[in-house]
Amino acid sequence: MTNGKIKKIALLTAGGDCPGLNAVIRTITKTAIHEYGYEVIGYVYGYRGLYQNNFIELTEDKVENIHKEGGSILFSSNKDNLFDYLVDDGNGGKVKKDVSYVGVENMKKEGVDALIVLGGDGSLTSARDFSRLGVNVIGVPKTMDNDLPATDLTYGFISAMSVGTDFIDRLSTTAKSHHRVLCCELMGRDAGWIALYAGLAGNASCILIPEIPFTIDNIKKHVEARDKAGYPYTVIAVAEGAKYADGTKVIGKIVEDSPDPIRYSGLAAKVADDLEAVIENHEVRSVNPGHIIRGGDIDPYDRILAIRFGVKACQMIDEQLFGNVVTLKGENMTYTSLEEVIGDAKFGKQKHVEPDGELVKAAKSIGVCFGDE
Ligand code: F6P
């Protein structure tokens, strides 16, 4: 079934990778070819590929069996914003310029009728700007952090929290043998979803998240209470972006040129040091799985979500619902305008764990400490 107007579509993956991107690429390619008879190309390295007109043809054999592979067969870049792009200044230096028109011309040259962008805040901001230039754009949200208000869930979150759960499970057995306190750092940027879900699923008795500031003293009391109760070991799930009650956070690196330059890393190590300095009878250690929770095979549930997001993106092209992002609301695949999604991001509106919400209350009911009391 096709509306006859669209003949060729392009897709690209931009920003950091996320479990499920390949599964979405596969779905879009198969649906576009089978259901709508479109030709499909994929720009490589995100928007840089669009600028350089560097693409591959996406055919069924190229996407065969990539439904569970992490990463992106189209590669990705989290730096190349064509509306503010670093180019040679003609004097041996570099200067930032708006080169979006090159991208638009390249699409025209290749006969691309619509562009699907698989990206987070930064990449979808460019998608919105291309849409404002008259390009037929559909966004497919990509964040394993689960922090996008417009959608109930995106592919990637379940995979990341499943791997995080495995880490917590494994740390529990060894923490128990040595009566240690083990802190496990989990990604998620400024939202605590991954640490909260992995911590709860893995039975971490203490969970630190950005939404609930903590003190070392409260964690110490929790560990001592466990000692007294006959559980002389504790596993702490630490969201990388969590903060001390005095506002202290730990930044691992600043990546200049990135739309979101702050990279958190090192909080679990600091919590371990600070706790060990005040607690008796326990060695306190930390691990930081970092990008491991982003790689490897993806969770079966995310494979299904990827099918739903990809099929909806193709339907939206057929129905010419351009300038929108595919979203999931309750049981329904639907869409939200790029303007609204980017407006939320611009005004710092993210989906956060509710500190007094049902899940945190449930966790507290079973004795989980968040370091706030
Ligand atoms: O947004 C996904 C995410 O993995 C965050 O959880 C993490 O803080 C960040 O990206 C890491 O980014 P990078 O791969 O650029 O270091």
PDB file of C-alpha atoms and ligand atoms in Angstrom, residues 15-19 78 142-147 186-191 194 240-241 253 255 258 260-265 290-291 293-294, ligand 1:
ATOM      1  CA  GLY A  15      23.837  11.087  18.937  1.00  0.00           C
ATOM      2  CA  GLY A  16      25.059   8.369  21.294  1.00  0.00           C
ATOM      3  CA  ASP A  17      23.984   4.872  20.338  1.00  0.00           C
ATOM      4  CA  CYS A  18      21.233   3.075  22.212  1.00  0.00           C
ATOM      5  CA  PRO A  19      20.175  -0.580  22.396  1.00  0.00           C
ATOM      6  CA  ASN A  78      27.129  13.036  18.588  1.00  0.00           C
ATOM      7  CA  LYS A 142      16.229   7.283  21.068  1.00  0.00           C
ATOM      8  CA  THR A 143      17.092   7.321  24.733  1.00  0.00           C
ATOM      9  CA  MET A 144      17.896   4.460  27.035  1.00  0.00           C
ATOM     10  CA  ASP A 145      17.647   6.947  29.932  1.00  0.00           C
ATOM     11  CA  ASN A 146      13.809   6.939  29.659  1.00  0.00           C
ATOM     12  CA  ASP A 147      13.792  10.705  30.269  1.00  0.00           C
ATOM     13  CA  LEU A 186      24.741   3.039  36.362  1.00  0.00           C
ATOM     14  CA  MET A 187      24.257   5.442  33.463  1.00  0.00           C
ATOM     15  CA  GLY A 188      21.094   7.479  32.985  1.00  0.00           C
ATOM     16  CA  ARG A 189      22.351  11.058  32.950  1.00  0.00           C
ATOM     17  CA  ASP A 190      20.055  13.306  35.066  1.00  0.00           C
ATOM     18  CA  ALA A 191      17.275  10.742  35.440  1.00  0.00           C
ATOM     19  CA  ILE A 194      17.934   2.848  35.133  1.00  0.00           C
ATOM     20  CA  GLU A 240      25.756   8.398  37.668  1.00  0.00           C
ATOM     21  CA  GLY A 241      23.926  11.747  37.965  1.00  0.00           C
ATOM     22  CA  LYS A 253      34.587  14.541  31.390  1.00  0.00           C
ATOM     23  CA  VAL A 255      33.114  16.765  25.686  1.00  0.00           C
ATOM     24  CA  SER A 258      28.732  17.907  22.011  1.00  0.00           C
ATOM     25  CA  ASP A 260      25.224  18.022  25.929  1.00  0.00           C
ATOM     26  CA  PRO A 261      28.914  18.301  26.943  1.00  0.00           C
ATOM     27  CA  ILE A 262      28.756  16.924  30.518  1.00  0.00           C
ATOM     28  CA  ARG A 263      29.647  13.245  30.970  1.00  0.00           C
ATOM     29  CA  TYR A 264      29.037  11.901  34.453  1.00  0.00           C
ATOM     30  CA  SER A 265      31.397   9.271  35.804  1.00  0.00           C
ATOM     31  CA  GLY A 290      29.775   2.420  32.069  1.00  0.00           C
ATOM     32  CA  HIS A 291      28.961   1.728  28.429  1.00  0.00           C
ATOM     33  CA  ILE A 293      24.927  -1.498  29.750  1.00  0.00           C
ATOM     34  CA  ARG A 294      24.573   0.092  26.305  1.00  0.00           C
TER      35      ARG A 294
HETATM   36  O1  F6P B   1      22.018   9.161  27.042  1.00  0.00           O
HETATM   37  C1  F6P B   1      22.588   7.882  27.019  1.00  0.00           C
HETATM   38  C2  F6P B   1      23.871   7.836  27.796  1.00  0.00           C
HETATM   39  O2  F6P B   1      24.373   6.528  27.742  1.00  0.00           O
HETATM   40  C3  F6P B   1      23.753   8.335  29.227  1.00  0.00           C
HETATM   41  O3  F6P B   1      23.154   7.398  30.070  1.00  0.00           O
HETATM   42  C4  F6P B   1      25.190   8.655  29.538  1.00  0.00           C
HETATM   43  O4  F6P B   1      25.295   9.615  30.559  1.00  0.00           O
HETATM   44  C5  F6P B   1      25.698   9.203  28.237  1.00  0.00           C
HETATM   45  O5  F6P B   1      24.845   8.704  27.216  1.00  0.00           O
HETATM   46  C6  F6P B   1      27.126   8.832  27.908  1.00  0.00           C
HETATM   47  O6  F6P B   1      27.466   9.445  26.723  1.00  0.00           O
HETATM   48  P1  F6P B   1      28.799   9.114  25.921  1.00  0.00           P
HETATM   49  O7  F6P B   1      28.628   7.761  25.299  1.00  0.00           O
HETATM   50  O8  F6P B   1      28.917  10.191  24.921  1.00  0.00           O
HETATM   51  O9  F6P B   1      29.906   9.104  26.927  1.00  0.00           O
END
